[in-house]
Amino acid sequence: MEFVDIHALYADRSGVDRISPQSIKKYLGAVQALLGFAFQERFIPANTGAGIKVEGYTKKSTRRPFTKDELAQLFAAKLFTAPWSQPLSKSKVSDSTLRWLFLLGLCTGARIEELGQILLADIKSEQGVPYIDVTDYVMDEIDERKRVKTDGSIRVIPLHPKLIALGFLDHVQRMRSSAAVRLFPDLEADSLGVKTKEASRRANRLIDNAVGDDPRLVFYSFRHSFKDLCRDANIPKDVHDQLMGHSPADVGGGYGLGRAIGNLAAHLQRVRFLFIDWDPINVAAK
């Protein structure tokens, strides 16, 4: 079957896994490079891949981590300190979901889509350590789909003591009692299967309002900040690589299953957020 026929067959189908314009651009770039080489070596009469544009692709500006002062400003927002005073949002993404996404982003460094697709079954405990199982595995009886960026993204993340102190496990239990399947059932997948598109918009608007309109500061900045906080706490590189799903660069790092959950948790406890005023956040969480 020709490519144009395959495209016509699937173009209008719903429920089919799709990839983002950024991923298409990356894959297309590899094909264009190959065709460019073949044309240069005169294996082909023309580079048919040259000049192809990907609809919906925009070059992202460089992201940067939050400074500690910026994180303090961000978590002083009313969403965290006085959620009852927030005007009613018309968004399908609830304030509660947005609040927990921010707190999880701060304390785990996980990608927003990794957090948004968490199933309640993914929140587990081993050796007395509660953790989030970041995986693309879904039990057959659950009608859900999950994706991870790379094989290295599959990992376990112990819950930081701050999340537990703020009542995250209580929130999980309430969601289980409501017969929910997902931690954030209000996050609906778009045509590409992405669950956090609207949540990302709301999150980035809050960041702009609280910290300033710097296009380099987005939810993904938590990932950069978490890496820096791990370094500040003198946590070994292999530990924060494992926590964040970064594949080891050396050959030896690819052997074994990585550090045990208790070891990861002990290191993670060393990451502290003393630059944030937690008192009003603690009061609001009760």
PDB file of C-alpha atoms in Angstrom:
ATOM      1  CA  MET A   1       0.000   0.000   0.000  1.00  0.00           C
ATOM      2  CA  GLU A   2       1.311   3.450  -0.928  1.00  0.00           C
ATOM      3  CA  PHE A   3       2.017   5.992   1.824  1.00  0.00           C
ATOM      4  CA  VAL A   4      -0.721   8.337   0.568  1.00  0.00           C
ATOM      5  CA  ASP A   5      -3.231   5.479   0.832  1.00  0.00           C
ATOM      6  CA  ILE A   6      -2.113   4.633   4.378  1.00  0.00           C
ATOM      7  CA  HIS A   7      -2.389   8.308   5.344  1.00  0.00           C
ATOM      8  CA  ALA A   8      -5.893   8.556   3.868  1.00  0.00           C
ATOM      9  CA  LEU A   9      -6.932   5.407   5.737  1.00  0.00           C
ATOM     10  CA  TYR A  10      -5.914   6.685   9.170  1.00  0.00           C
ATOM     11  CA  ALA A  11      -6.180  10.482   8.846  1.00  0.00           C
ATOM     12  CA  ASP A  12      -9.740  10.780  10.122  1.00  0.00           C
ATOM     13  CA  ARG A  13      -9.744   7.886  12.570  1.00  0.00           C
ATOM     14  CA  SER A  14     -10.220   8.702  16.244  1.00  0.00           C
ATOM     15  CA  GLY A  15      -8.640   6.565  18.947  1.00  0.00           C
ATOM     16  CA  VAL A  16      -5.432   6.045  16.973  1.00  0.00           C
ATOM     17  CA  ASP A  17      -2.178   6.902  18.740  1.00  0.00           C
ATOM     18  CA  ARG A  18      -0.618  10.002  17.190  1.00  0.00           C
ATOM     19  CA  ILE A  19       2.685  11.789  17.695  1.00  0.00           C
ATOM     20  CA  SER A  20       3.314  15.468  18.281  1.00  0.00           C
ATOM     21  CA  PRO A  21       4.628  17.908  15.641  1.00  0.00           C
ATOM     22  CA  GLN A  22       7.903  18.075  17.613  1.00  0.00           C
ATOM     23  CA  SER A  23       8.346  14.293  17.329  1.00  0.00           C
ATOM     24  CA  ILE A  24       7.451  14.369  13.629  1.00  0.00           C
ATOM     25  CA  LYS A  25      10.075  17.080  13.120  1.00  0.00           C
ATOM     26  CA  LYS A  26      12.695  14.953  14.873  1.00  0.00           C
ATOM     27  CA  TYR A  27      11.939  11.819  12.837  1.00  0.00           C
ATOM     28  CA  LEU A  28      11.695  13.807   9.606  1.00  0.00           C
ATOM     29  CA  GLY A  29      15.069  15.398  10.332  1.00  0.00           C
ATOM     30  CA  ALA A  30      16.716  11.971  10.380  1.00  0.00           C
ATOM     31  CA  VAL A  31      15.148  11.052   7.026  1.00  0.00           C
ATOM     32  CA  GLN A  32      16.131  14.430   5.536  1.00  0.00           C
ATOM     33  CA  ALA A  33      19.725  13.940   6.678  1.00  0.00           C
ATOM     34  CA  LEU A  34      19.853  10.506   5.042  1.00  0.00           C
ATOM     35  CA  LEU A  35      18.356  11.806   1.800  1.00  0.00           C
ATOM     36  CA  GLY A  36      20.732  14.778   1.872  1.00  0.00           C
ATOM     37  CA  PHE A  37      23.719  12.447   2.165  1.00  0.00           C
ATOM     38  CA  ALA A  38      22.391  10.200  -0.617  1.00  0.00           C
ATOM     39  CA  PHE A  39      21.906  13.211  -2.904  1.00  0.00           C
ATOM     40  CA  GLN A  40      25.367  14.573  -2.106  1.00  0.00           C
ATOM     41  CA  GLU A  41      26.911  11.209  -2.992  1.00  0.00           C
ATOM     42  CA  ARG A  42      24.782  11.069  -6.169  1.00  0.00           C
ATOM     43  CA  PHE A  43      22.920   7.933  -5.118  1.00  0.00           C
ATOM     44  CA  ILE A  44      19.622   9.709  -5.857  1.00  0.00           C
ATOM     45  CA  PRO A  45      18.810  12.409  -8.452  1.00  0.00           C
ATOM     46  CA  ALA A  46      17.170  14.829  -5.969  1.00  0.00           C
ATOM     47  CA  ASN A  47      16.686  15.356  -2.237  1.00  0.00           C
ATOM     48  CA  THR A  48      12.919  14.986  -2.031  1.00  0.00           C
ATOM     49  CA  GLY A  49      13.007  15.607   1.723  1.00  0.00           C
ATOM     50  CA  ALA A  50      14.353  19.153   1.476  1.00  0.00           C
ATOM     51  CA  GLY A  51      12.040  22.011   2.358  1.00  0.00           C
ATOM     52  CA  ILE A  52       9.293  19.915   3.963  1.00  0.00           C
ATOM     53  CA  LYS A  53       7.554  21.810   6.764  1.00  0.00           C
ATOM     54  CA  VAL A  54       5.733  20.198   9.679  1.00  0.00           C
ATOM     55  CA  GLU A  55       2.320  21.681  10.388  1.00  0.00           C
ATOM     56  CA  GLY A  56       1.992  22.793  14.007  1.00  0.00           C
ATOM     57  CA  TYR A  57       5.732  22.741  14.736  1.00  0.00           C
ATOM     58  CA  THR A  58       7.278  25.743  16.416  1.00  0.00           C
ATOM     59  CA  LYS A  59      10.830  25.937  17.681  1.00  0.00           C
ATOM     60  CA  LYS A  60      10.705  26.054  21.449  1.00  0.00           C
ATOM     61  CA  SER A  61      12.601  28.734  23.294  1.00  0.00           C
ATOM     62  CA  THR A  62      15.300  27.518  25.648  1.00  0.00           C
ATOM     63  CA  ARG A  63      13.894  26.609  29.044  1.00  0.00           C
ATOM     64  CA  ARG A  64      15.632  27.497  32.250  1.00  0.00           C
ATOM     65  CA  PRO A  65      15.245  26.472  35.892  1.00  0.00           C
ATOM     66  CA  PHE A  66      13.403  28.605  38.409  1.00  0.00           C
ATOM     67  CA  THR A  67      15.578  30.487  40.858  1.00  0.00           C
ATOM     68  CA  LYS A  68      14.796  29.855  44.518  1.00  0.00           C
ATOM     69  CA  ASP A  69      13.285  33.334  44.802  1.00  0.00           C
ATOM     70  CA  GLU A  70      11.045  32.595  41.824  1.00  0.00           C
ATOM     71  CA  LEU A  71       9.893  29.336  43.386  1.00  0.00           C
ATOM     72  CA  ALA A  72       9.115  31.209  46.602  1.00  0.00           C
ATOM     73  CA  GLN A  73       7.044  33.719  44.602  1.00  0.00           C
ATOM     74  CA  LEU A  74       5.265  30.994  42.683  1.00  0.00           C
ATOM     75  CA  PHE A  75       4.194  29.008  45.742  1.00  0.00           C
ATOM     76  CA  ALA A  76       3.008  32.181  47.455  1.00  0.00           C
ATOM     77  CA  ALA A  77       0.207  32.315  44.851  1.00  0.00           C
ATOM     78  CA  LYS A  78      -3.353  32.028  46.146  1.00  0.00           C
ATOM     79  CA  LEU A  79      -3.788  28.655  44.453  1.00  0.00           C
ATOM     80  CA  PHE A  80      -1.537  27.253  47.196  1.00  0.00           C
ATOM     81  CA  THR A  81      -2.057  29.640  50.131  1.00  0.00           C
ATOM     82  CA  ALA A  82      -5.744  30.579  49.822  1.00  0.00           C
ATOM     83  CA  PRO A  83      -7.420  28.332  47.222  1.00  0.00           C
ATOM     84  CA  TRP A  84     -10.890  29.239  48.508  1.00  0.00           C
ATOM     85  CA  SER A  85     -10.353  32.829  47.354  1.00  0.00           C
ATOM     86  CA  GLN A  86      -9.686  31.798  43.754  1.00  0.00           C
ATOM     87  CA  PRO A  87     -12.284  32.933  41.185  1.00  0.00           C
ATOM     88  CA  LEU A  88     -14.234  30.048  39.688  1.00  0.00           C
ATOM     89  CA  SER A  89     -12.360  28.764  36.657  1.00  0.00           C
ATOM     90  CA  LYS A  90     -14.139  27.821  33.428  1.00  0.00           C
ATOM     91  CA  SER A  91     -11.372  25.329  32.651  1.00  0.00           C
ATOM     92  CA  LYS A  92     -12.059  21.594  32.798  1.00  0.00           C
ATOM     93  CA  VAL A  93      -8.830  21.306  34.800  1.00  0.00           C
ATOM     94  CA  SER A  94      -9.722  21.763  38.463  1.00  0.00           C
ATOM     95  CA  ASP A  95      -7.744  23.941  40.865  1.00  0.00           C
ATOM     96  CA  SER A  96      -7.081  20.834  42.974  1.00  0.00           C
ATOM     97  CA  THR A  97      -5.531  19.029  40.009  1.00  0.00           C
ATOM     98  CA  LEU A  98      -3.436  22.061  39.090  1.00  0.00           C
ATOM     99  CA  ARG A  99      -2.249  22.449  42.686  1.00  0.00           C
ATOM    100  CA  TRP A 100      -1.120  18.832  42.959  1.00  0.00           C
ATOM    101  CA  LEU A 101       0.560  18.942  39.544  1.00  0.00           C
ATOM    102  CA  PHE A 102       2.659  21.896  40.717  1.00  0.00           C
ATOM    103  CA  LEU A 103       3.578  20.258  44.024  1.00  0.00           C
ATOM    104  CA  LEU A 104       4.425  16.971  42.314  1.00  0.00           C
ATOM    105  CA  GLY A 105       6.486  18.801  39.704  1.00  0.00           C
ATOM    106  CA  LEU A 106       8.458  20.544  42.436  1.00  0.00           C
ATOM    107  CA  CYS A 107       9.060  17.387  44.478  1.00  0.00           C
ATOM    108  CA  THR A 108       9.679  14.850  41.691  1.00  0.00           C
ATOM    109  CA  GLY A 109      11.008  16.700  38.636  1.00  0.00           C
ATOM    110  CA  ALA A 110       8.680  14.578  36.500  1.00  0.00           C
ATOM    111  CA  ARG A 111       7.278  15.715  33.172  1.00  0.00           C
ATOM    112  CA  ILE A 112       3.731  17.075  33.330  1.00  0.00           C
ATOM    113  CA  GLU A 113       2.387  14.338  31.036  1.00  0.00           C
ATOM    114  CA  GLU A 114       3.989  11.666  33.233  1.00  0.00           C
ATOM    115  CA  LEU A 115       2.122  13.167  36.183  1.00  0.00           C
ATOM    116  CA  GLY A 116      -1.129  13.739  34.325  1.00  0.00           C
ATOM    117  CA  GLN A 117      -1.513  10.115  33.250  1.00  0.00           C
ATOM    118  CA  ILE A 118      -0.870   8.583  36.696  1.00  0.00           C
ATOM    119  CA  LEU A 119      -3.309   5.821  37.582  1.00  0.00           C
ATOM    120  CA  LEU A 120      -4.245   5.293  41.211  1.00  0.00           C
ATOM    121  CA  ALA A 121      -2.816   1.790  40.762  1.00  0.00           C
ATOM    122  CA  ASP A 122       0.554   3.437  40.006  1.00  0.00           C
ATOM    123  CA  ILE A 123       0.822   4.793  43.560  1.00  0.00           C
ATOM    124  CA  LYS A 124       2.328   1.947  45.539  1.00  0.00           C
ATOM    125  CA  SER A 125       4.431   1.129  48.576  1.00  0.00           C
ATOM    126  CA  GLU A 126       7.510  -1.048  49.006  1.00  0.00           C
ATOM    127  CA  GLN A 127       9.624  -1.521  52.128  1.00  0.00           C
ATOM    128  CA  GLY A 128       7.381   1.046  53.791  1.00  0.00           C
ATOM    129  CA  VAL A 129       8.221   3.643  51.123  1.00  0.00           C
ATOM    130  CA  PRO A 130       5.290   5.105  49.136  1.00  0.00           C
ATOM    131  CA  TYR A 131       6.197   5.794  45.526  1.00  0.00           C
ATOM    132  CA  ILE A 132       4.899   6.570  42.043  1.00  0.00           C
ATOM    133  CA  ASP A 133       5.462   3.913  39.394  1.00  0.00           C
ATOM    134  CA  VAL A 134       6.117   5.783  36.135  1.00  0.00           C
ATOM    135  CA  THR A 135       5.364   3.199  33.471  1.00  0.00           C
ATOM    136  CA  ASP A 136       3.464   2.620  30.243  1.00  0.00           C
ATOM    137  CA  TYR A 137       1.991  -0.608  31.638  1.00  0.00           C
ATOM    138  CA  VAL A 138      -1.779  -0.731  32.114  1.00  0.00           C
ATOM    139  CA  MET A 139      -3.699  -3.773  33.366  1.00  0.00           C
ATOM    140  CA  ASP A 140      -6.033  -5.328  30.777  1.00  0.00           C
ATOM    141  CA  GLU A 141      -9.159  -4.526  32.784  1.00  0.00           C
ATOM    142  CA  ILE A 142      -8.369  -0.789  32.798  1.00  0.00           C
ATOM    143  CA  ASP A 143      -9.433   1.087  29.677  1.00  0.00           C
ATOM    144  CA  GLU A 144      -6.594   3.618  29.673  1.00  0.00           C
ATOM    145  CA  ARG A 145      -3.501   4.325  27.606  1.00  0.00           C
ATOM    146  CA  LYS A 146      -0.187   5.641  28.885  1.00  0.00           C
ATOM    147  CA  ARG A 147       3.014   6.619  27.163  1.00  0.00           C
ATOM    148  CA  VAL A 148       6.550   7.346  28.298  1.00  0.00           C
ATOM    149  CA  LYS A 149       9.106   9.378  26.387  1.00  0.00           C
ATOM    150  CA  THR A 150      11.843   6.713  26.369  1.00  0.00           C
ATOM    151  CA  ASP A 151      12.528   3.316  27.918  1.00  0.00           C
ATOM    152  CA  GLY A 152      14.697   5.155  30.454  1.00  0.00           C
ATOM    153  CA  SER A 153      11.659   7.147  31.549  1.00  0.00           C
ATOM    154  CA  ILE A 154      10.177   4.025  33.138  1.00  0.00           C
ATOM    155  CA  ARG A 155      11.123   4.355  36.798  1.00  0.00           C
ATOM    156  CA  VAL A 156       9.930   4.617  40.385  1.00  0.00           C
ATOM    157  CA  ILE A 157       9.867   7.923  42.270  1.00  0.00           C
ATOM    158  CA  PRO A 158       9.592   7.844  46.082  1.00  0.00           C
ATOM    159  CA  LEU A 159       7.179  10.389  47.520  1.00  0.00           C
ATOM    160  CA  HIS A 160       9.010  13.303  49.080  1.00  0.00           C
ATOM    161  CA  PRO A 161       8.117  13.799  52.785  1.00  0.00           C
ATOM    162  CA  LYS A 162       6.746  17.240  51.888  1.00  0.00           C
ATOM    163  CA  LEU A 163       4.078  15.696  49.651  1.00  0.00           C
ATOM    164  CA  ILE A 164       3.047  13.313  52.416  1.00  0.00           C
ATOM    165  CA  ALA A 165       2.919  16.147  54.965  1.00  0.00           C
ATOM    166  CA  LEU A 166       0.640  18.113  52.633  1.00  0.00           C
ATOM    167  CA  GLY A 167      -1.840  15.232  52.492  1.00  0.00           C
ATOM    168  CA  PHE A 168      -1.074  13.697  49.117  1.00  0.00           C
ATOM    169  CA  LEU A 169      -1.729  10.141  50.301  1.00  0.00           C
ATOM    170  CA  ASP A 170      -5.016  11.286  51.864  1.00  0.00           C
ATOM    171  CA  HIS A 171      -5.956  12.781  48.493  1.00  0.00           C
ATOM    172  CA  VAL A 172      -5.081   9.486  46.805  1.00  0.00           C
ATOM    173  CA  GLN A 173      -7.284   7.596  49.258  1.00  0.00           C
ATOM    174  CA  ARG A 174     -10.209   9.961  48.626  1.00  0.00           C
ATOM    175  CA  MET A 175      -9.860   9.398  44.896  1.00  0.00           C
ATOM    176  CA  ARG A 176      -9.816   5.628  45.417  1.00  0.00           C
ATOM    177  CA  SER A 177     -12.929   5.876  47.581  1.00  0.00           C
ATOM    178  CA  SER A 178     -14.673   7.724  44.744  1.00  0.00           C
ATOM    179  CA  ALA A 179     -14.069   4.703  42.463  1.00  0.00           C
ATOM    180  CA  ALA A 180     -11.797   6.767  40.198  1.00  0.00           C
ATOM    181  CA  VAL A 181      -9.186   4.999  38.074  1.00  0.00           C
ATOM    182  CA  ARG A 182      -6.875   7.930  37.426  1.00  0.00           C
ATOM    183  CA  LEU A 183      -5.378  10.346  39.912  1.00  0.00           C
ATOM    184  CA  PHE A 184      -6.526  13.277  37.766  1.00  0.00           C
ATOM    185  CA  PRO A 185      -9.708  12.152  35.975  1.00  0.00           C
ATOM    186  CA  ASP A 186     -10.469  15.706  34.811  1.00  0.00           C
ATOM    187  CA  LEU A 187      -7.484  15.658  32.423  1.00  0.00           C
ATOM    188  CA  GLU A 188      -8.957  14.615  29.078  1.00  0.00           C
ATOM    189  CA  ALA A 189      -6.838  13.351  26.200  1.00  0.00           C
ATOM    190  CA  ASP A 190      -6.722  15.407  23.006  1.00  0.00           C
ATOM    191  CA  SER A 191      -6.597  13.996  19.462  1.00  0.00           C
ATOM    192  CA  LEU A 192      -2.906  13.151  19.941  1.00  0.00           C
ATOM    193  CA  GLY A 193      -3.599  11.313  23.199  1.00  0.00           C
ATOM    194  CA  VAL A 194      -1.998  14.064  25.304  1.00  0.00           C
ATOM    195  CA  LYS A 195      -3.813  14.515  28.616  1.00  0.00           C
ATOM    196  CA  THR A 196      -2.133  17.646  29.941  1.00  0.00           C
ATOM    197  CA  LYS A 197      -2.424  20.194  27.129  1.00  0.00           C
ATOM    198  CA  GLU A 198      -4.998  22.341  28.963  1.00  0.00           C
ATOM    199  CA  ALA A 199      -3.235  21.800  32.304  1.00  0.00           C
ATOM    200  CA  SER A 200       0.014  23.042  30.736  1.00  0.00           C
ATOM    201  CA  ARG A 201      -1.737  26.177  29.508  1.00  0.00           C
ATOM    202  CA  ARG A 202      -3.190  26.904  32.954  1.00  0.00           C
ATOM    203  CA  ALA A 203       0.116  26.136  34.650  1.00  0.00           C
ATOM    204  CA  ASN A 204       2.121  28.404  32.369  1.00  0.00           C
ATOM    205  CA  ARG A 205      -0.389  31.248  32.805  1.00  0.00           C
ATOM    206  CA  LEU A 206      -0.007  30.952  36.574  1.00  0.00           C
ATOM    207  CA  ILE A 207       3.782  30.977  36.230  1.00  0.00           C
ATOM    208  CA  ASP A 208       3.581  34.136  34.095  1.00  0.00           C
ATOM    209  CA  ASN A 209       1.291  35.876  36.600  1.00  0.00           C
ATOM    210  CA  ALA A 210       3.274  34.868  39.683  1.00  0.00           C
ATOM    211  CA  VAL A 211       6.862  35.120  38.487  1.00  0.00           C
ATOM    212  CA  GLY A 212       6.909  37.217  35.327  1.00  0.00           C
ATOM    213  CA  ASP A 213       6.441  36.770  31.620  1.00  0.00           C
ATOM    214  CA  ASP A 214       9.684  34.974  30.774  1.00  0.00           C
ATOM    215  CA  PRO A 215       9.011  32.481  27.939  1.00  0.00           C
ATOM    216  CA  ARG A 216      11.832  30.282  29.245  1.00  0.00           C
ATOM    217  CA  LEU A 217       9.908  29.629  32.467  1.00  0.00           C
ATOM    218  CA  VAL A 218       7.338  26.886  31.939  1.00  0.00           C
ATOM    219  CA  PHE A 219       6.179  23.821  33.865  1.00  0.00           C
ATOM    220  CA  TYR A 220       9.150  21.905  32.431  1.00  0.00           C
ATOM    221  CA  SER A 221      11.374  24.323  34.372  1.00  0.00           C
ATOM    222  CA  PHE A 222      10.576  22.248  37.474  1.00  0.00           C
ATOM    223  CA  ARG A 223      12.583  19.460  35.863  1.00  0.00           C
ATOM    224  CA  HIS A 224      15.638  21.695  35.554  1.00  0.00           C
ATOM    225  CA  SER A 225      15.131  23.054  39.079  1.00  0.00           C
ATOM    226  CA  PHE A 226      14.834  19.569  40.576  1.00  0.00           C
ATOM    227  CA  LYS A 227      18.151  18.608  38.990  1.00  0.00           C
ATOM    228  CA  ASP A 228      19.813  21.665  40.532  1.00  0.00           C
ATOM    229  CA  LEU A 229      18.262  20.986  43.949  1.00  0.00           C
ATOM    230  CA  CYS A 230      19.611  17.428  43.841  1.00  0.00           C
ATOM    231  CA  ARG A 231      23.071  18.760  43.035  1.00  0.00           C
ATOM    232  CA  ASP A 232      22.810  21.323  45.858  1.00  0.00           C
ATOM    233  CA  ALA A 233      21.985  18.467  48.237  1.00  0.00           C
ATOM    234  CA  ASN A 234      25.097  16.559  47.042  1.00  0.00           C
ATOM    235  CA  ILE A 235      22.975  13.682  45.798  1.00  0.00           C
ATOM    236  CA  PRO A 236      25.033  11.363  43.550  1.00  0.00           C
ATOM    237  CA  LYS A 237      24.469  11.825  39.837  1.00  0.00           C
ATOM    238  CA  ASP A 238      23.323   8.243  39.297  1.00  0.00           C
ATOM    239  CA  VAL A 239      20.609   8.788  41.917  1.00  0.00           C
ATOM    240  CA  HIS A 240      19.076  11.914  40.411  1.00  0.00           C
ATOM    241  CA  ASP A 241      19.467  10.410  36.947  1.00  0.00           C
ATOM    242  CA  GLN A 242      17.442   7.412  38.132  1.00  0.00           C
ATOM    243  CA  LEU A 243      14.828   9.608  39.833  1.00  0.00           C
ATOM    244  CA  MET A 244      14.359  11.650  36.662  1.00  0.00           C
ATOM    245  CA  GLY A 245      14.535   8.842  34.119  1.00  0.00           C
ATOM    246  CA  HIS A 246      17.814   9.940  32.549  1.00  0.00           C
ATOM    247  CA  SER A 247      19.648   7.029  30.967  1.00  0.00           C
ATOM    248  CA  PRO A 248      23.230   6.519  32.210  1.00  0.00           C
ATOM    249  CA  ALA A 249      25.887   7.736  29.788  1.00  0.00           C
ATOM    250  CA  ASP A 250      28.439   5.042  30.653  1.00  0.00           C
ATOM    251  CA  VAL A 251      28.201   1.357  29.758  1.00  0.00           C
ATOM    252  CA  GLY A 252      28.393   0.165  33.370  1.00  0.00           C
ATOM    253  CA  GLY A 253      25.463   2.356  34.329  1.00  0.00           C
ATOM    254  CA  GLY A 254      23.208   0.237  32.138  1.00  0.00           C
ATOM    255  CA  TYR A 255      23.704  -2.890  34.262  1.00  0.00           C
ATOM    256  CA  GLY A 256      21.380  -3.891  37.102  1.00  0.00           C
ATOM    257  CA  LEU A 257      18.038  -2.418  38.129  1.00  0.00           C
ATOM    258  CA  GLY A 258      19.440   0.686  39.769  1.00  0.00           C
ATOM    259  CA  ARG A 259      19.252   1.695  43.403  1.00  0.00           C
ATOM    260  CA  ALA A 260      16.623   0.198  45.696  1.00  0.00           C
ATOM    261  CA  ILE A 261      13.565   2.259  46.578  1.00  0.00           C
ATOM    262  CA  GLY A 262      14.712   2.755  50.183  1.00  0.00           C
ATOM    263  CA  ASN A 263      18.054   4.089  48.995  1.00  0.00           C
ATOM    264  CA  LEU A 264      16.363   6.502  46.584  1.00  0.00           C
ATOM    265  CA  ALA A 265      14.018   7.714  49.324  1.00  0.00           C
ATOM    266  CA  ALA A 266      16.891   8.325  51.745  1.00  0.00           C
ATOM    267  CA  HIS A 267      18.642  10.505  49.182  1.00  0.00           C
ATOM    268  CA  LEU A 268      15.456  12.330  48.165  1.00  0.00           C
ATOM    269  CA  GLN A 269      14.826  13.387  51.772  1.00  0.00           C
ATOM    270  CA  ARG A 270      17.959  15.506  51.532  1.00  0.00           C
ATOM    271  CA  VAL A 271      16.243  17.780  48.996  1.00  0.00           C
ATOM    272  CA  ARG A 272      14.695  20.528  51.095  1.00  0.00           C
ATOM    273  CA  PHE A 273      12.631  23.512  50.088  1.00  0.00           C
ATOM    274  CA  LEU A 274      13.495  25.939  52.880  1.00  0.00           C
ATOM    275  CA  PHE A 275      13.201  28.927  50.539  1.00  0.00           C
ATOM    276  CA  ILE A 276       9.402  28.429  50.313  1.00  0.00           C
ATOM    277  CA  ASP A 277       7.089  29.669  53.086  1.00  0.00           C
ATOM    278  CA  TRP A 278       5.165  26.477  53.799  1.00  0.00           C
ATOM    279  CA  ASP A 279       3.062  27.729  56.735  1.00  0.00           C
ATOM    280  CA  PRO A 280       0.172  29.180  54.674  1.00  0.00           C
ATOM    281  CA  ILE A 281       0.346  26.223  52.282  1.00  0.00           C
ATOM    282  CA  ASN A 282       0.103  23.784  55.196  1.00  0.00           C
ATOM    283  CA  VAL A 283      -2.892  25.682  56.605  1.00  0.00           C
ATOM    284  CA  ALA A 284      -4.632  25.720  53.217  1.00  0.00           C
ATOM    285  CA  ALA A 285      -4.064  21.974  52.819  1.00  0.00           C
ATOM    286  CA  LYS A 286      -6.027  21.135  55.986  1.00  0.00           C
TER     287      LYS A 286
END
